[in-house]
XYZ file of C-alpha atoms in Angstrom:
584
model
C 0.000 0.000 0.000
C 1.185 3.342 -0.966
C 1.230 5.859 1.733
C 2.076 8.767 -0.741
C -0.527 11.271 -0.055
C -0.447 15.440 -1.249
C -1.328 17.322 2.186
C -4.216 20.116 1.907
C -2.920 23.440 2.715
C -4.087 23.261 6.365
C -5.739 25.873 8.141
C -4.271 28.517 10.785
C -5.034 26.787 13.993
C -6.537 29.280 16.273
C -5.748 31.250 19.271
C -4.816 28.857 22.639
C -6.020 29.803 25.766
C -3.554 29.258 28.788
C -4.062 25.856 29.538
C -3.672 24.542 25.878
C -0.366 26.381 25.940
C 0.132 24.031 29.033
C -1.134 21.055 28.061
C 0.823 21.549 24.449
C 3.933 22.423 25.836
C 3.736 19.468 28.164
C 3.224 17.138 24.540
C 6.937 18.206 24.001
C 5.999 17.967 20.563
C 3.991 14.210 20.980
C 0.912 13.826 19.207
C -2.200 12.564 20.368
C -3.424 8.979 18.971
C -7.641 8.755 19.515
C -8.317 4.963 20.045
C -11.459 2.554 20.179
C -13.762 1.263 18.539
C -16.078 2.397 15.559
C -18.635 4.608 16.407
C -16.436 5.217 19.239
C -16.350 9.701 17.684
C -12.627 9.255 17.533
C -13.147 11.720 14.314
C -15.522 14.111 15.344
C -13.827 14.599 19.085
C -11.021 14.580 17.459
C -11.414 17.646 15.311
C -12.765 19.351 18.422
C -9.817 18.384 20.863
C -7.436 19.194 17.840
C -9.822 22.827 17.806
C -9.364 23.040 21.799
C -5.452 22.946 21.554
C -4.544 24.768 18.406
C -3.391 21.895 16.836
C -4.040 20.181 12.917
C -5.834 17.037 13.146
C -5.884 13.988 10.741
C -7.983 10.813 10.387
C -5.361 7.805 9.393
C -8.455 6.230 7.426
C -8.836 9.037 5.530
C -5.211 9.122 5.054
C -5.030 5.592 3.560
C -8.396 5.906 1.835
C -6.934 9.265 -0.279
C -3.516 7.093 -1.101
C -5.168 4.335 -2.514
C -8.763 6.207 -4.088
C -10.367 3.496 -2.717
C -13.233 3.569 0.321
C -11.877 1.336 3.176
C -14.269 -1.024 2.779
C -13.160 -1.635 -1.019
C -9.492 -2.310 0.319
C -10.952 -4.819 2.961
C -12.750 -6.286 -0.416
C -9.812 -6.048 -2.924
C -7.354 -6.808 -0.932
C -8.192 -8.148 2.395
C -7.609 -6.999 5.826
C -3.946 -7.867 6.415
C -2.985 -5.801 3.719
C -5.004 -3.078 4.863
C -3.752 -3.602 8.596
C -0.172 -3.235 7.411
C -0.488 0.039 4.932
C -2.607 0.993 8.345
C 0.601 0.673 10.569
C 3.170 2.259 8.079
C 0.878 5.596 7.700
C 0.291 5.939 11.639
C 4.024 5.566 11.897
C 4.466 8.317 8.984
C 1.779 10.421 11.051
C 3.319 9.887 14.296
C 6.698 11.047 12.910
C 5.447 14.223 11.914
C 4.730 16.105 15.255
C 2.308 17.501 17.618
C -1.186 16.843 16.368
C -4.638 15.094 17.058
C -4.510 11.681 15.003
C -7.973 9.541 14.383
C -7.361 6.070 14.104
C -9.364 3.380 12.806
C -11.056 0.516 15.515
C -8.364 -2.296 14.964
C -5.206 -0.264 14.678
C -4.153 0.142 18.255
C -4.678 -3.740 18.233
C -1.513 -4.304 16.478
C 1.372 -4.916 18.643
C 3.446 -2.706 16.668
C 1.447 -0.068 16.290
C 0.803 -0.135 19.822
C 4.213 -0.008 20.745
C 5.443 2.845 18.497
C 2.527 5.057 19.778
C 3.653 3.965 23.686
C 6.863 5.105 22.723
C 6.041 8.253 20.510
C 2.326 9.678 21.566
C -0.266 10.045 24.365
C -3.010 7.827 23.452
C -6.318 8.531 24.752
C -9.340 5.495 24.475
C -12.756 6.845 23.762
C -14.147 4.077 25.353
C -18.473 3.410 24.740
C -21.049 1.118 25.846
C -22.171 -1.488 23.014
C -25.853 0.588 23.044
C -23.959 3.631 22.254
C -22.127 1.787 19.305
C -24.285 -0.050 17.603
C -26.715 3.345 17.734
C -24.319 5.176 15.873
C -22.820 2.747 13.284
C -25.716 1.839 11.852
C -26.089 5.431 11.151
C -22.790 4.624 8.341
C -23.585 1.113 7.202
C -20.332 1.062 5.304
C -18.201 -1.250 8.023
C -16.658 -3.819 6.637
C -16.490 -5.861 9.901
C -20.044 -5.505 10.369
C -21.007 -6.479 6.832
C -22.558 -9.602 7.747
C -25.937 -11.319 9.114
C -25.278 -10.845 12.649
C -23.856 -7.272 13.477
C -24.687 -7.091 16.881
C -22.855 -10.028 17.739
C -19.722 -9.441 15.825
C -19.690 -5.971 17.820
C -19.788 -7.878 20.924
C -17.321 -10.149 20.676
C -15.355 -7.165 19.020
C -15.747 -5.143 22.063
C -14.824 -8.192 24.234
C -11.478 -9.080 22.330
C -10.337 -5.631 21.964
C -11.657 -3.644 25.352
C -8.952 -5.059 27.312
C -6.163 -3.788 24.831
C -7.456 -0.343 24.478
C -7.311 -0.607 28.527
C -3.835 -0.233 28.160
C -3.617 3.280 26.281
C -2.357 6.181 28.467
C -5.606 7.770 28.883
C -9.867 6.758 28.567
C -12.444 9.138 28.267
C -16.174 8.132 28.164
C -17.881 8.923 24.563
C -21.251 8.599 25.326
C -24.346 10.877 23.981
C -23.401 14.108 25.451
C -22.011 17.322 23.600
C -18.887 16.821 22.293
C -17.783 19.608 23.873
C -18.233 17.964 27.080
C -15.896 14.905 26.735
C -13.461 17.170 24.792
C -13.254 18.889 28.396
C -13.229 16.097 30.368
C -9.847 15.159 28.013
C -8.392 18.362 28.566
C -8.553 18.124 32.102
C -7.066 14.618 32.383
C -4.787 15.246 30.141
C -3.232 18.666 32.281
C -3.660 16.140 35.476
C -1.395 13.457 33.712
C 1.117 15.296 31.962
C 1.721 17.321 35.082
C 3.527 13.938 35.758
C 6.338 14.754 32.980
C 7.450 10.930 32.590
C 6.451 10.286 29.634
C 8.026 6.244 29.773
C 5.483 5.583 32.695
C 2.135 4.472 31.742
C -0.229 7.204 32.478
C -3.202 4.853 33.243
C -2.045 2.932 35.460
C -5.556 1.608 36.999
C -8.528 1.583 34.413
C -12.040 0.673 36.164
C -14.104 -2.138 34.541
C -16.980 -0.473 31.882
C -20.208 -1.088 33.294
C -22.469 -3.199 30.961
C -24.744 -0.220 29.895
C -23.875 3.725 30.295
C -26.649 6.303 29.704
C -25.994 10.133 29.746
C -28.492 12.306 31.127
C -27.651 15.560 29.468
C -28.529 18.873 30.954
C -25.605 20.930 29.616
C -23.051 21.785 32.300
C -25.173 19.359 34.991
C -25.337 16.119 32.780
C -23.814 12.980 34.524
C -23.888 9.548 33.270
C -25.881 6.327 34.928
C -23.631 3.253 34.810
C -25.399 -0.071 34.769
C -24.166 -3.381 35.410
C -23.003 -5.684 37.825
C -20.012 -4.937 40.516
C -20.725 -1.631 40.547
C -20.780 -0.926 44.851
C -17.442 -2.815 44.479
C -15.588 0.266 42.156
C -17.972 2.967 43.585
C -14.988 4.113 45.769
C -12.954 4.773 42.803
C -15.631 6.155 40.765
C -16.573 8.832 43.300
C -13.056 9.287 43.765
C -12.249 9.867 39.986
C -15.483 12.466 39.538
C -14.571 14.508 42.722
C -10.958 14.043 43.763
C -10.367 14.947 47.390
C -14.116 14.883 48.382
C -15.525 13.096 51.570
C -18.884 11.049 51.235
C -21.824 10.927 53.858
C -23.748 7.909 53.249
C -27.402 7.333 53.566
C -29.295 4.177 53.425
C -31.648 2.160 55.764
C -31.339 -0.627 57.896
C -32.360 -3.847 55.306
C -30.086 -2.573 52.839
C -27.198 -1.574 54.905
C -27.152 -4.998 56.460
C -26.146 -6.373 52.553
C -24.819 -3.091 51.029
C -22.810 -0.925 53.329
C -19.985 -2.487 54.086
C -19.257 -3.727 50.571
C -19.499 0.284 49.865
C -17.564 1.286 52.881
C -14.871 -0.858 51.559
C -14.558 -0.009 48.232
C -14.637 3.941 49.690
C -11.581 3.105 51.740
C -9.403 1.553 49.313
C -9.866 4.731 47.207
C -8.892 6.705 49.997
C -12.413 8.680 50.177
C -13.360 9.569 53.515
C -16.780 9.202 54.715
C -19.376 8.450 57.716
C -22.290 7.505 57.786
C -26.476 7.634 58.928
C -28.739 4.605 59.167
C -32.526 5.304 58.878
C -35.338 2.371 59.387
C -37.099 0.744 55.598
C -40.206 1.649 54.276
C -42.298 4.624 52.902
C -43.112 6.562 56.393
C -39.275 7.276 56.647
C -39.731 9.872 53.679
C -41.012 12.319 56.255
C -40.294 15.937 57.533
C -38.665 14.132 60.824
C -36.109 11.862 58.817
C -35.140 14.749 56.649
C -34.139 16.765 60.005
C -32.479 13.532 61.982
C -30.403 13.199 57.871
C -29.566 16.680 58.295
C -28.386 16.875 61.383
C -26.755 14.184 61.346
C -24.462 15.044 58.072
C -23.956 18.539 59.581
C -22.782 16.746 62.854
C -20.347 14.662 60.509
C -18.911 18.067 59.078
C -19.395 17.471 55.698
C -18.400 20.631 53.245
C -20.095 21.920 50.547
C -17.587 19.768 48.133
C -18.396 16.514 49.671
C -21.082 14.107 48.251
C -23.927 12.725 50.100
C -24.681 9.218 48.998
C -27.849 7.529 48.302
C -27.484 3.680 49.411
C -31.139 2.009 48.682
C -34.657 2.264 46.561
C -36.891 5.461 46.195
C -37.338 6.347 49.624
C -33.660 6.884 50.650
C -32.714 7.904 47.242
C -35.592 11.021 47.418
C -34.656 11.828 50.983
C -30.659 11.969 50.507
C -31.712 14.649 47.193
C -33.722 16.732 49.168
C -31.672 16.848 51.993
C -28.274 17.636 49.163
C -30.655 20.394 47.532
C -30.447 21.786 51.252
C -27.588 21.387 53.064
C -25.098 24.162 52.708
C -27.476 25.461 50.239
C -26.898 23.036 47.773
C -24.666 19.780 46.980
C -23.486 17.295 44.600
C -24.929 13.335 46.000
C -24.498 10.141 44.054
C -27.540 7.588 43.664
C -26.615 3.700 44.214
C -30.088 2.755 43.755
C -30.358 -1.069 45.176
C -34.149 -1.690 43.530
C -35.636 -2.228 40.043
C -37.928 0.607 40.895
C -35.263 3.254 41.985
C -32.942 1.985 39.028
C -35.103 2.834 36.036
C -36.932 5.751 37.828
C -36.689 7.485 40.899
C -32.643 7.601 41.173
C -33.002 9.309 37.129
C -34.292 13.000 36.797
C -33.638 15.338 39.919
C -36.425 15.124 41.691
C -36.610 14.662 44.737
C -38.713 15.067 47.885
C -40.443 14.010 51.032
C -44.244 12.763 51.448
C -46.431 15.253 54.270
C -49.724 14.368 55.493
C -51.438 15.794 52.692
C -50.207 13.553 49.563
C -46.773 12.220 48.604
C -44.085 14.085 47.084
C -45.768 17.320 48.185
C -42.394 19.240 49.709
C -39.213 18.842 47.542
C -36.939 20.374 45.090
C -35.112 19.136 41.378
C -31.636 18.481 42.133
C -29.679 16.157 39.679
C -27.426 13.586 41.154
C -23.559 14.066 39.914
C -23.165 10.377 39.610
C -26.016 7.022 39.761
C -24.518 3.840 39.461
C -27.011 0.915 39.640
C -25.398 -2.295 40.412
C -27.421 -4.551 39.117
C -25.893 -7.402 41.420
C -27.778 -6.187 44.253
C -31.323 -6.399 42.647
C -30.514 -10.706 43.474
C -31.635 -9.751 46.866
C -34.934 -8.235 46.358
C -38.022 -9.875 47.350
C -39.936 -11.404 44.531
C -42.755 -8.956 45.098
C -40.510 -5.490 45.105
C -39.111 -7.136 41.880
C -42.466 -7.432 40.509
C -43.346 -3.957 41.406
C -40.086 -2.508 39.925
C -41.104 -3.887 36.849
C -44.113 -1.906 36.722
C -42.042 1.415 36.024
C -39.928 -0.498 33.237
C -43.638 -1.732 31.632
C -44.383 2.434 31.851
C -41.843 3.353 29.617
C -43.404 0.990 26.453
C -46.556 2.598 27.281
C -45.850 6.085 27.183
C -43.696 5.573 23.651
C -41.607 2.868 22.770
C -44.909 0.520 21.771
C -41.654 -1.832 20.360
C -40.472 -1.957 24.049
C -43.504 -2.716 25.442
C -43.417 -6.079 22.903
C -40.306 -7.143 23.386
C -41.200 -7.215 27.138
C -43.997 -8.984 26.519
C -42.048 -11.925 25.185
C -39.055 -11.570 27.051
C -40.571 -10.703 30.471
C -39.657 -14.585 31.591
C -35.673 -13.994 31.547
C -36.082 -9.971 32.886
C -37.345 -11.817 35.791
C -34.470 -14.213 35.731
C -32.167 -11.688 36.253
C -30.456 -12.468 32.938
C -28.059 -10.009 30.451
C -31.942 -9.023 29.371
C -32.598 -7.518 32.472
C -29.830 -5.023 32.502
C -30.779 -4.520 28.652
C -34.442 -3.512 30.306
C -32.931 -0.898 32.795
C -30.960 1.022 30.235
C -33.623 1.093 27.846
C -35.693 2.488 30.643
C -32.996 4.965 31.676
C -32.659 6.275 27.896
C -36.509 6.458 27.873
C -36.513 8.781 31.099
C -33.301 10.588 30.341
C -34.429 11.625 26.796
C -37.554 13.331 28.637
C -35.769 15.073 31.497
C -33.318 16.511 28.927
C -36.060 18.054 26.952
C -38.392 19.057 30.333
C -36.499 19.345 33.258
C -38.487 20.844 36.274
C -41.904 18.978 34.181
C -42.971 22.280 32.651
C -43.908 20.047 29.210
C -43.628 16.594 28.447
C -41.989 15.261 31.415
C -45.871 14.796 32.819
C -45.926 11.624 31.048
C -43.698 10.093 32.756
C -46.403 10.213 35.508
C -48.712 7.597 33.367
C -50.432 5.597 36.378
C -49.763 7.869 39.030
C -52.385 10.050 39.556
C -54.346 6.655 40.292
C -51.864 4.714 42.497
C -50.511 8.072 44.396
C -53.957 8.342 45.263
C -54.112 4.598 46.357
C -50.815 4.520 48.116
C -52.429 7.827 50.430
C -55.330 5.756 51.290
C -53.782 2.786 52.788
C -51.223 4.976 54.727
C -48.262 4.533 52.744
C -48.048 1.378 54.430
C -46.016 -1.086 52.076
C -46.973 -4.631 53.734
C -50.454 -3.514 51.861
C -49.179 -1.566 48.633
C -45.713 -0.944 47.780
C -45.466 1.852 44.726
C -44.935 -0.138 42.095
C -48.096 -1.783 42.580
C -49.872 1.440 43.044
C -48.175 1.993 39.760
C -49.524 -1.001 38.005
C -53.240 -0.791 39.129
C -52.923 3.063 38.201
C -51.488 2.296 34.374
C -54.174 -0.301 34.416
C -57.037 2.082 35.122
C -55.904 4.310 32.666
C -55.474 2.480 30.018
C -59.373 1.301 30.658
C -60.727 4.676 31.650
C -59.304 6.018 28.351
C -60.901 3.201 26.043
C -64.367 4.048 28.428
C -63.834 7.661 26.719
C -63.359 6.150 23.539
C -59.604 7.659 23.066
C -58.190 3.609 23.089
C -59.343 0.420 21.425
C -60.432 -1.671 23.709
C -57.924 -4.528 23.145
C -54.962 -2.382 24.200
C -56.446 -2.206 27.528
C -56.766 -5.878 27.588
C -53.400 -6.342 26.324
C -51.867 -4.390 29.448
C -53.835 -5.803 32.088
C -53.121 -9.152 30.618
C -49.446 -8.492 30.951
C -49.083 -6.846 34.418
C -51.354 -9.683 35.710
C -48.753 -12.197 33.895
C -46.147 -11.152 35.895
C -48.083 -10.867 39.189
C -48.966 -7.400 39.987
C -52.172 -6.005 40.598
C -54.152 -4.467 38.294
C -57.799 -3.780 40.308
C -58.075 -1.214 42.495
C -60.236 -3.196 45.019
C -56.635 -5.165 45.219
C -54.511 -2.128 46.233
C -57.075 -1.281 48.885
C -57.358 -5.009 50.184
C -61.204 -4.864 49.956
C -63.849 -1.956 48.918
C -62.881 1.606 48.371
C -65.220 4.730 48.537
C -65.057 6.837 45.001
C -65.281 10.271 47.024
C -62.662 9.560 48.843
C -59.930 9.054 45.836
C -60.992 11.657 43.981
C -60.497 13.771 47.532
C -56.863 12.740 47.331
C -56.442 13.312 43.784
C -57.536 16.786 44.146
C -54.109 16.851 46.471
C -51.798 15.598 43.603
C -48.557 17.874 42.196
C -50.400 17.633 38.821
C -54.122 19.507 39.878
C -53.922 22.813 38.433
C -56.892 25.393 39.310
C -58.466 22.341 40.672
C -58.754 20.860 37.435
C -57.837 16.989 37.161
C -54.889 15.998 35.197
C -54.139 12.757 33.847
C -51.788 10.391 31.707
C -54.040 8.521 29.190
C -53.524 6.940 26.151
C -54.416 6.497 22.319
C -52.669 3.020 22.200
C -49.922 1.344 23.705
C -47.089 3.867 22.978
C -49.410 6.670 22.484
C -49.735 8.449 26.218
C -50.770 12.222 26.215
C -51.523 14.493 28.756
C -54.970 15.215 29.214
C -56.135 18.541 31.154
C -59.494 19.427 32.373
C -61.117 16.219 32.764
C -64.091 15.639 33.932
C -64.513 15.131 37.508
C -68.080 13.118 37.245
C -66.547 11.322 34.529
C -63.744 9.744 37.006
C -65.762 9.175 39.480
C -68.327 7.233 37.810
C -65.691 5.412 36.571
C -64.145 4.650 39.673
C -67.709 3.627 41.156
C -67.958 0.642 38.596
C -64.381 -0.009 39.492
C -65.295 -0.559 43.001
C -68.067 -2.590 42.340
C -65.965 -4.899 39.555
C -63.664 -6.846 42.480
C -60.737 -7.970 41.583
């Protein structure tokens, strides 16, 4: 392969601020070698970083596809791939030779021995390391890979990404691509990058530790707030070192309850020594009636008591209830700080750990006193959901079963036939919880503090809020989940009663919720008969009454949720009077 190529006149870089003087002069005239994987952005991250620092950047495949005239995928065809990894090796070497710059390389190249080696000895390499979601999302995008030119894509991506993960581990650097601005990783380089070269020996290997990927990574972006949810198993094992890479120096105050500290804590506790993180600690009693104004105070205190600064992170260790608490009490304390969610449930995985909000329940409804406060960090370890209780399983399930309703009707029939192995706690479960988590952190992007869209997400809770009020909050009767699924139920059937769904789709979602053993009749939630005045009393209390006007999710079809204003009061209650009277 030729690697004779006439060089565009390139373009004046443009003015560097202070630190990319620093960071450049640092590079002692290295250049920068992007690794990973396709669809990794090594190109457009790339151009930014090169932008950032003031340097020229070049893309080795576009190098070798301007030598030859040829597309890489013709060379893989004409040729064959050794020849192509070989011309591949002598152009990087070319590049590498000629000074400071930002090189793009292609997916395989680092995997060459040699290749790997001259860049050790030569460059700073940096992996853009992604999740296989994140991948496959953006490749199909370019269906022009030649390694993924074949009847099974997905799987030759995965066993890519298992062969070659472990040697892009060993470049000098990783930054997270993931489906934030570009900007925002192109930061996150430039700051490890001024950390690392601040060493000045360039024959050490900068990364010396690189922390396992999680199976599934969703970004929640909100600008210069977004933070990423890892999911996968192991993940209370590295959460020292994770909290210790995203805020260096910072102490943690953790919060959980009694049943999950007994598994949890001291799992966490270890992994935040090893990483050197300081931290103490508050144990509140399980259940629902701990989300109150007197927990909040005892939390408060109690962190205060510990002396924790405005720079140190609370963290949330457990489902919804500690999870809301710890947020409220970091929207408060010193006037507002960063906390990381470790969300130990299905139901605080998929929802309440996702979105900001956070709050504590009063005597007049739930969720009534509370603020939006985005977690830095949530990390849900899907290793701890072996521990839960068949039936808070079952009723974490009901907020993954929400997001097919609202509008991913494909979602709601793949869980329909893979529901079985979800519950199995096989790879299709954590497959559930990040399609869940993209569902919710698409919304929460677009409507934040629920000004819009965001409503939606509340499909089923107008009726199980109200439910969950009734009985006390008292979860040996109805845990929220279940409130959820009896709610999504009635909704679904109230809006085929006002001819707005067919008939069938209703069917089709009791049918399913029943499958998997949740309720789906409100004479269930309330363990007996129910009095119609007396929901729609507690409905009047909900976040979502405006002007006194009832507010509900309902439905077209499955996949087709709206938000529907103004609706009739006599119309819910008469349908909550032959709800009574149905049974269960």
């Amino acid at each position: 392969m030729s690697d004779q190529v006439i060089a565009p006149t390139p373009e004046a870089p443009p003015a560097r601020d202070l630190l990319a003087e620093k960071i450049v002069a640092a590079l002692a005239g290295r250049p920068l070698v992007l690794v990973g994987m396709m669809g990794s952005g090594k190109t457009s991250i790339g151009k930014r970083l090169a932008q950032r620092l003031g340097l020229a950047f070049v893309d080795s495949d576009h190098e070798i596809e301007a030598a030859h005239r040829l597309t890489i995928a013709e060379i893989f065809a004409s040729h064959g791939e050794p020849y192509f990894r070989n011309g591949e090796r002598r152009v990087l070497a070319r590049l590498i030779g000629e000074g400071e710059r930002v090189i793009a390389t292609g997916g395989g190249a680092f995997i060459d021995a040699r290749t790997r080696g001259l860049i050790r000895e030569r460059a700073v390499s940096i992996w853009l390391q992604a999740e296989f979601g994140v991948l496959m999302r953006r490749v199909r995008k370019r269906p022009t890979r030649p390694l993924l030119q074949n009847a099974d894509p997905e799987g030759v991506m995965r066993d890519l990404i298992a062969r070659r993960y472990p040697v892009y581990a060993e470049a000098d650097l990783v930054a997270h691509s993931r489906d934030v601005p570009h900007e925002t990783i192109v930061e996150e380089i430039i700051q490890a990058l001024d950390a690392h070269l601040a060493q000045g020996d360039f024959s050490a290997k900068m990364n010396t530790s690189v922390l396992p990927p999680p199976a599934a990574r969703v970004a929640v972006a909100l600008g210069d707030r977004s933070y990423d949810i890892l999911i996968g198993p192991d993940l209370i094992a590295t959460a020292g070192a994770r909290i210790a890479q995203l805020r260096p120096g910072a102490g943690a105050f953790i919060v959980t309850d009694a049943h999950v500290g007994a598994l949890w804590l001291a799992p966490l506790e270890a992994s935040l020594e090893q990483a050197g993180v300081r931290f103490s600690r508050i144990i509140l009693p399980p259940g629902e009636s701990t989300k109150d104004f007197a927990h909040f105070q005892q939390l408060c205190e109690a962190a205060l008591e510990a002396r924790i600064e405005r720079g140190d992170l609370l963290v949330a260790l457990g489902g919804g209830v500690i999870g809301d608490l710890t947020g409220f009490a970091a929207a408060s304390l010193r006037r507002g700080m960063n906390f990381v969610q470790i969300p130990t449930t299905v139901l605080s995985q998929v929802d309440s750990s996702v979105g900001g909000k956070t709050g504590i329940n009063t005597a007049q409804g739930k969720n009534l006193v509370g603020a939006f406060h985005q977690p830095a960090l949530v990390l849900a370890d899907t290793g701890a959901l072996a521990t839960l209780p068949p039936r808070e399983f079952a009723a974490g399930y009901a907020e993954i079963v929400k997001y097919g309703l609202i509008d991913r009707p494909e979602f709601f029939d793949w869980l329909e036939k893979h529901w079985p192995a979800v519950f199995g706690r096989g790879p299709e479960l954590e497959y559930a919880i990040a399609v869940s988590c993209e569902s919710k952190a698409a919304v929460v992007a677009r409507d934040e503090t629920e000004q819009g869209d965001r409503a939606l997400l509340n499909l089923g809770h107008t009726f199980g809020h109200a439910l969950e009020k009734i009985v006390g909050y008292d979860s040996s009767r109805l845990v929220h989940g279940e409130g959820v699924a009896v709610g999504m139920a009635c909704a679904f059937r109230f809006s085929a009663r006002q001819g707005l769904c067919p008939e069938g789709a209703a069917a089709r979602v009791e049918a399913h919720l029943r499958a998997v053993g949740l309720p789906t009749r409100i004479p269930q939630a309330l363990g007996g008969a129910g009095d119609a005045q007396e929901i729609l009393a507690v409905m009047a209390q909900d976040k979502k009454v405006k002007r006194g006007a009832l507010t509900f999710i309902l439905a077209r079809d499955i996949g087709q949720s709206f938000i529907a204003r103004n609706v009739e009061v006599e119309a819910v209650r008469a349908f909550l009077e032959d709800e009574l009277q149905s049974g269960d």
